[in-house]
């Protein structure tokens, strides 16, 4: 499969398209925003006027859109992928959505002879640019094997999780941990800063102790401590607060459907929603520290 219809050219989708083009794939690109299609075309992609057109020109389809309704529209709506699809094609949805939507869309595609994989990603914009994303895949193992070269162009860690929808479950579990631990890191540094502890010393202590986590190592909410942190760039997003709030809502829904408690996830979801309402929705999710420190007079960048 060397020809790909790619739908969704946002902060993640555009660099993923760039990596596919560098690997020699022919990419037919579509987005609801014309300017995004123009950016993809400037990198060498062929512009498409609709998801159906992109699918009709390709052997495989990749979608990377924000949420469940967007996925349904992209595949099942007017001029959607289903309108341009052919039997034998593979559709790879790399969005983070609820597993029930994945399975519903997958059933519609399968009836038309199109095999679907769900393949949400972790690694944010830096991982999309570098082609080092972790990709969690659900679907038929044979279809996964067929699509593995495409996924390997965009990700470093490509893992088959289980049946269709399993990739979404794995992503929801991962982001539940990421969201909760970022808030814990923000709270810890807020306490330390308020008490006058040097943040560099506090960071080194936590980094080498039992409180260490991904937020501390890779995206510390206090600037000047980790070179690649969004806090060093006024919280320019690697992963937006609004998207973390969306993913935590999916985790809460999954927990509710399964009858599983989700105490910290629910609290984290509420806090990210509050951060969004305070103007932090388009900033990196580590900007939640600004909500915690706003009333304390503590400088965090």
Coordinates of C-alpha atoms in Angstrom, one line a residue:
X1 CA 0.0 0.0 0.0
X2 CA 1.8 3.1 -1.2
X3 CA -1.1 5.5 -1.8
X4 CA -2.8 6.9 1.3
X5 CA -5.8 9.2 1.8
X6 CA -5.1 11.2 4.9
X7 CA -8.0 13.1 6.6
X8 CA -7.3 15.6 9.4
X9 CA -4.3 18.0 9.0
X10 CA -4.1 19.6 12.4
X11 CA -1.1 19.9 14.7
X12 CA -0.6 16.1 14.7
X13 CA -1.8 15.3 11.2
X14 CA 0.4 17.6 9.2
X15 CA 3.7 16.3 10.6
X16 CA 2.4 12.7 10.2
X17 CA 1.7 13.4 6.5
X18 CA 5.2 14.9 6.2
X19 CA 6.8 11.6 7.5
X20 CA 4.7 9.6 5.1
X21 CA 5.8 11.7 2.2
X22 CA 9.4 11.4 3.3
X23 CA 9.0 7.6 3.3
X24 CA 7.8 7.7 -0.3
X25 CA 4.1 7.3 0.1
X26 CA 1.7 9.2 -2.2
X27 CA -0.7 11.1 0.1
X28 CA -4.0 12.5 -0.9
X29 CA -4.8 15.0 1.9
X30 CA -8.1 16.5 3.1
X31 CA -9.1 18.8 6.0
X32 CA -12.1 20.9 6.6
X33 CA -9.7 23.9 6.6
X34 CA -8.5 24.8 3.2
X35 CA -5.3 26.4 4.6
X36 CA -4.4 23.1 6.2
X37 CA -4.8 21.3 2.8
X38 CA -2.6 24.0 1.2
X39 CA 0.1 23.4 3.8
X40 CA 0.1 19.7 3.1
X41 CA 0.2 20.4 -0.6
X42 CA 3.3 22.6 -0.1
X43 CA 5.0 19.5 1.4
X44 CA 4.1 17.4 -1.6
X45 CA 0.7 15.9 -0.9
X46 CA -2.1 15.9 -3.5
X47 CA -5.1 18.0 -2.3
X48 CA -8.5 16.3 -2.0
X49 CA -11.8 18.1 -1.9
X50 CA -13.5 15.6 0.4
X51 CA -12.8 12.4 2.4
X52 CA -14.6 10.5 -0.3
X53 CA -12.2 11.9 -2.9
X54 CA -9.2 11.1 -0.8
X55 CA -10.4 7.5 -0.2
X56 CA -11.2 7.0 -3.9
X57 CA -7.6 7.7 -4.9
X58 CA -5.9 5.6 -2.2
X59 CA -5.2 2.0 -1.2
X60 CA -5.5 2.9 2.5
X61 CA -7.1 5.7 4.5
X62 CA -5.8 7.4 7.6
X63 CA -7.9 9.7 9.8
X64 CA -6.6 12.0 12.5
X65 CA -9.5 14.2 13.8
X66 CA -10.4 15.6 17.2
X67 CA -13.4 13.6 18.5
X68 CA -16.0 10.9 18.0
X69 CA -18.5 13.0 16.0
X70 CA -15.7 14.1 13.7
X71 CA -14.8 10.5 13.0
X72 CA -18.4 9.6 12.2
X73 CA -18.7 12.5 9.8
X74 CA -15.4 11.8 8.1
X75 CA -16.4 8.1 7.5
X76 CA -20.2 8.0 7.3
X77 CA -21.2 11.6 6.5
X78 CA -22.0 13.1 3.1
X79 CA -18.9 12.7 0.8
X80 CA -17.3 10.7 3.6
X81 CA -14.8 7.9 3.3
X82 CA -17.6 5.3 2.8
X83 CA -18.8 7.1 -0.3
X84 CA -15.4 6.8 -2.0
X85 CA -14.2 3.5 -0.5
X86 CA -13.6 0.2 -2.3
X87 CA -13.7 -3.3 -1.1
X88 CA -10.3 -4.4 0.1
X89 CA -9.2 -1.1 1.4
X90 CA -7.8 -0.6 4.9
X91 CA -9.0 2.4 7.1
X92 CA -6.8 3.4 10.0
X93 CA -8.4 5.8 12.5
X94 CA -5.7 7.4 14.6
X95 CA -8.0 9.7 16.5
X96 CA -8.7 9.3 20.2
X97 CA -12.4 8.6 20.5
X98 CA -14.8 6.3 22.5
X99 CA -14.5 2.6 21.6
X100 CA -18.2 2.3 20.9
X101 CA -18.0 4.8 18.0
X102 CA -14.9 2.9 16.7
X103 CA -16.8 -0.4 16.6
X104 CA -20.0 1.2 15.1
X105 CA -18.0 2.9 12.3
X106 CA -16.0 -0.3 11.8
X107 CA -19.1 -2.4 11.3
X108 CA -20.4 0.0 8.6
X109 CA -17.1 -0.1 6.8
X110 CA -16.8 -3.9 7.1
X111 CA -20.2 -4.2 5.4
X112 CA -18.7 -2.4 2.4
X113 CA -15.6 -4.6 2.4
X114 CA -13.3 -2.1 4.1
X115 CA -11.3 -3.4 7.1
X116 CA -10.8 -0.9 10.0
X117 CA -8.1 -0.5 12.6
X118 CA -8.2 1.9 15.5
X119 CA -4.7 3.3 16.1
X120 CA -4.6 6.2 18.6
X121 CA -1.2 7.7 19.4
X122 CA 0.8 9.0 22.3
X123 CA 3.8 11.4 22.1
X124 CA 2.1 14.7 21.2
X125 CA 3.3 17.0 18.5
X126 CA 7.0 16.4 19.2
X127 CA 6.5 12.7 18.6
X128 CA 4.5 13.3 15.5
X129 CA 7.3 15.5 14.1
X130 CA 10.0 13.0 14.9
X131 CA 8.0 10.0 13.8
X132 CA 8.5 8.4 17.3
X133 CA 4.8 8.1 18.4
X134 CA 3.6 5.2 20.4
X135 CA 0.7 3.7 18.4
X136 CA -1.9 1.5 20.1
X137 CA -3.7 -0.6 17.5
X138 CA -7.0 -2.5 17.7
X139 CA -8.3 -4.8 14.9
X140 CA -7.7 -8.0 13.0
X141 CA -4.1 -9.2 13.4
X142 CA -3.8 -9.8 9.6
X143 CA -5.0 -6.3 8.8
X144 CA -2.5 -5.0 11.4
X145 CA 0.3 -6.8 9.7
X146 CA -0.7 -5.3 6.4
X147 CA -0.8 -1.8 7.8
X148 CA 2.3 -2.2 9.9
X149 CA 4.7 -0.5 7.5
X150 CA 2.5 2.6 7.3
X151 CA 2.2 2.9 11.0
X152 CA 6.0 2.3 11.4
X153 CA 6.6 5.4 9.4
X154 CA 4.8 7.5 11.9
X155 CA 5.6 5.8 15.2
X156 CA 8.5 4.1 16.9
X157 CA 6.5 1.9 19.2
X158 CA 3.6 0.2 17.3
X159 CA 1.7 -2.3 19.5
X160 CA -1.2 -4.5 18.6
X161 CA -3.5 -4.5 21.6
X162 CA -6.4 -6.7 20.6
X163 CA -9.8 -6.5 18.7
X164 CA -11.2 -3.4 17.2
X165 CA -11.6 -0.7 19.9
X166 CA -8.8 -2.1 22.0
X167 CA -6.4 0.6 20.9
X168 CA -8.8 3.3 22.1
X169 CA -9.1 1.6 25.5
X170 CA -5.3 1.5 25.9
X171 CA -5.1 5.2 24.9
X172 CA -7.8 6.2 27.4
X173 CA -6.0 4.3 30.2
X174 CA -2.7 6.0 29.3
X175 CA -4.1 9.5 29.2
X176 CA -5.9 9.0 32.5
X177 CA -2.5 8.4 34.1
X178 CA -0.9 11.3 32.2
X179 CA -3.6 13.7 33.1
X180 CA -3.7 12.8 36.8
X181 CA 0.1 12.8 37.2
X182 CA 0.5 16.2 35.5
X183 CA -1.9 17.7 38.1
X184 CA 0.0 16.0 40.9
X185 CA 3.3 17.4 39.5
X186 CA 1.7 20.9 39.3
X187 CA 0.4 20.7 42.9
X188 CA 3.8 19.5 44.2
X189 CA 5.7 22.3 42.6
X190 CA 3.1 24.9 43.6
X191 CA 3.6 23.8 47.2
X192 CA 7.4 23.8 46.9
X193 CA 7.5 27.2 45.2
X194 CA 5.1 28.7 47.7
X195 CA 7.4 27.4 50.5
X196 CA 10.5 29.0 48.9
X197 CA 12.2 25.8 47.8
X198 CA 14.5 26.1 44.8
X199 CA 12.6 24.4 41.9
X200 CA 15.8 23.0 40.4
X201 CA 16.6 21.3 43.6
X202 CA 13.0 20.1 44.1
X203 CA 13.0 18.7 40.5
X204 CA 16.2 16.8 41.0
X205 CA 14.9 15.3 44.2
X206 CA 11.6 14.2 42.7
X207 CA 13.3 13.0 39.5
X208 CA 15.5 10.6 41.5
X209 CA 12.9 9.5 44.0
X210 CA 9.6 7.6 44.1
X211 CA 7.6 10.6 42.8
X212 CA 9.2 10.5 39.4
X213 CA 6.9 10.3 36.4
X214 CA 6.6 11.2 32.7
X215 CA 5.6 14.8 33.6
X216 CA 8.7 15.3 35.7
X217 CA 11.0 13.8 33.1
X218 CA 9.6 15.2 29.9
X219 CA 7.1 18.0 30.4
X220 CA 7.7 19.7 33.7
X221 CA 5.1 22.4 34.4
X222 CA 7.7 24.7 35.7
X223 CA 10.0 26.4 33.1
X224 CA 13.7 26.0 33.0
X225 CA 13.9 22.5 34.4
X226 CA 13.4 20.2 31.3
X227 CA 14.6 21.5 27.9
X228 CA 11.6 20.2 25.9
X229 CA 8.9 21.2 28.3
X230 CA 6.0 23.3 26.9
X231 CA 6.4 25.6 30.0
X232 CA 9.6 26.9 28.4
X233 CA 7.6 28.2 25.5
X234 CA 4.6 29.8 27.2
X235 CA 2.9 26.4 27.2
X236 CA 2.7 26.1 23.4
X237 CA 0.9 22.8 23.1
X238 CA 2.4 19.4 22.6
X239 CA -1.0 18.2 23.8
X240 CA -3.8 20.7 24.5
X241 CA -5.7 21.1 27.7
X242 CA -9.0 20.8 25.7
X243 CA -7.8 17.4 24.3
X244 CA -6.8 16.1 27.8
X245 CA -10.2 17.2 29.1
X246 CA -11.9 15.3 26.2
X247 CA -9.8 12.1 26.8
X248 CA -10.6 12.2 30.5
X249 CA -14.3 12.4 29.7
X250 CA -13.8 9.2 27.6
X251 CA -12.1 7.6 30.6
X252 CA -15.0 8.5 32.9
X253 CA -17.5 7.2 30.4
X254 CA -15.6 3.9 30.0
X255 CA -15.3 3.5 33.8
X256 CA -19.0 4.2 34.2
X257 CA -20.0 1.7 31.5
X258 CA -17.7 -1.0 33.0
X259 CA -18.8 -0.3 36.6
X260 CA -15.3 0.7 37.6
X261 CA -14.5 3.6 40.1
X262 CA -12.7 6.5 38.5
X263 CA -12.2 8.9 41.5
X264 CA -8.9 10.7 40.5
X265 CA -9.8 10.7 36.8
X266 CA -13.1 12.4 37.6
X267 CA -11.4 15.1 39.7
X268 CA -8.7 15.6 37.0
X269 CA -11.4 15.9 34.3
X270 CA -13.1 18.6 36.4
X271 CA -9.9 20.5 36.9
X272 CA -8.9 20.5 33.2
X273 CA -12.4 21.6 32.3
X274 CA -12.0 24.5 34.8
X275 CA -8.6 25.3 33.2
X276 CA -10.2 25.4 29.8
X277 CA -12.9 27.8 31.0
X278 CA -10.1 30.0 32.4
X279 CA -8.5 30.4 28.9
X280 CA -6.0 27.6 29.0
X281 CA -7.9 25.2 26.6
X282 CA -5.6 25.8 23.6
X283 CA -2.4 25.7 25.7
X284 CA -0.5 22.6 26.7
X285 CA -2.1 20.5 29.4
X286 CA 0.8 21.3 31.7
X287 CA -0.5 24.8 31.9
X288 CA -2.9 23.5 34.5
X289 CA -0.3 24.8 37.0
X290 CA -1.3 28.3 36.1
X291 CA -4.7 27.7 37.4
X292 CA -3.3 26.4 40.6
X293 CA -0.9 29.2 41.1
X294 CA -3.0 32.1 39.9
X295 CA -4.3 32.9 43.4
X296 CA -0.9 32.3 45.0
X297 CA 1.2 34.9 43.2
X298 CA 3.7 32.2 42.2
X299 CA 5.6 32.7 38.9
X300 CA 5.5 29.7 36.6
X301 CA 6.3 31.2 33.3

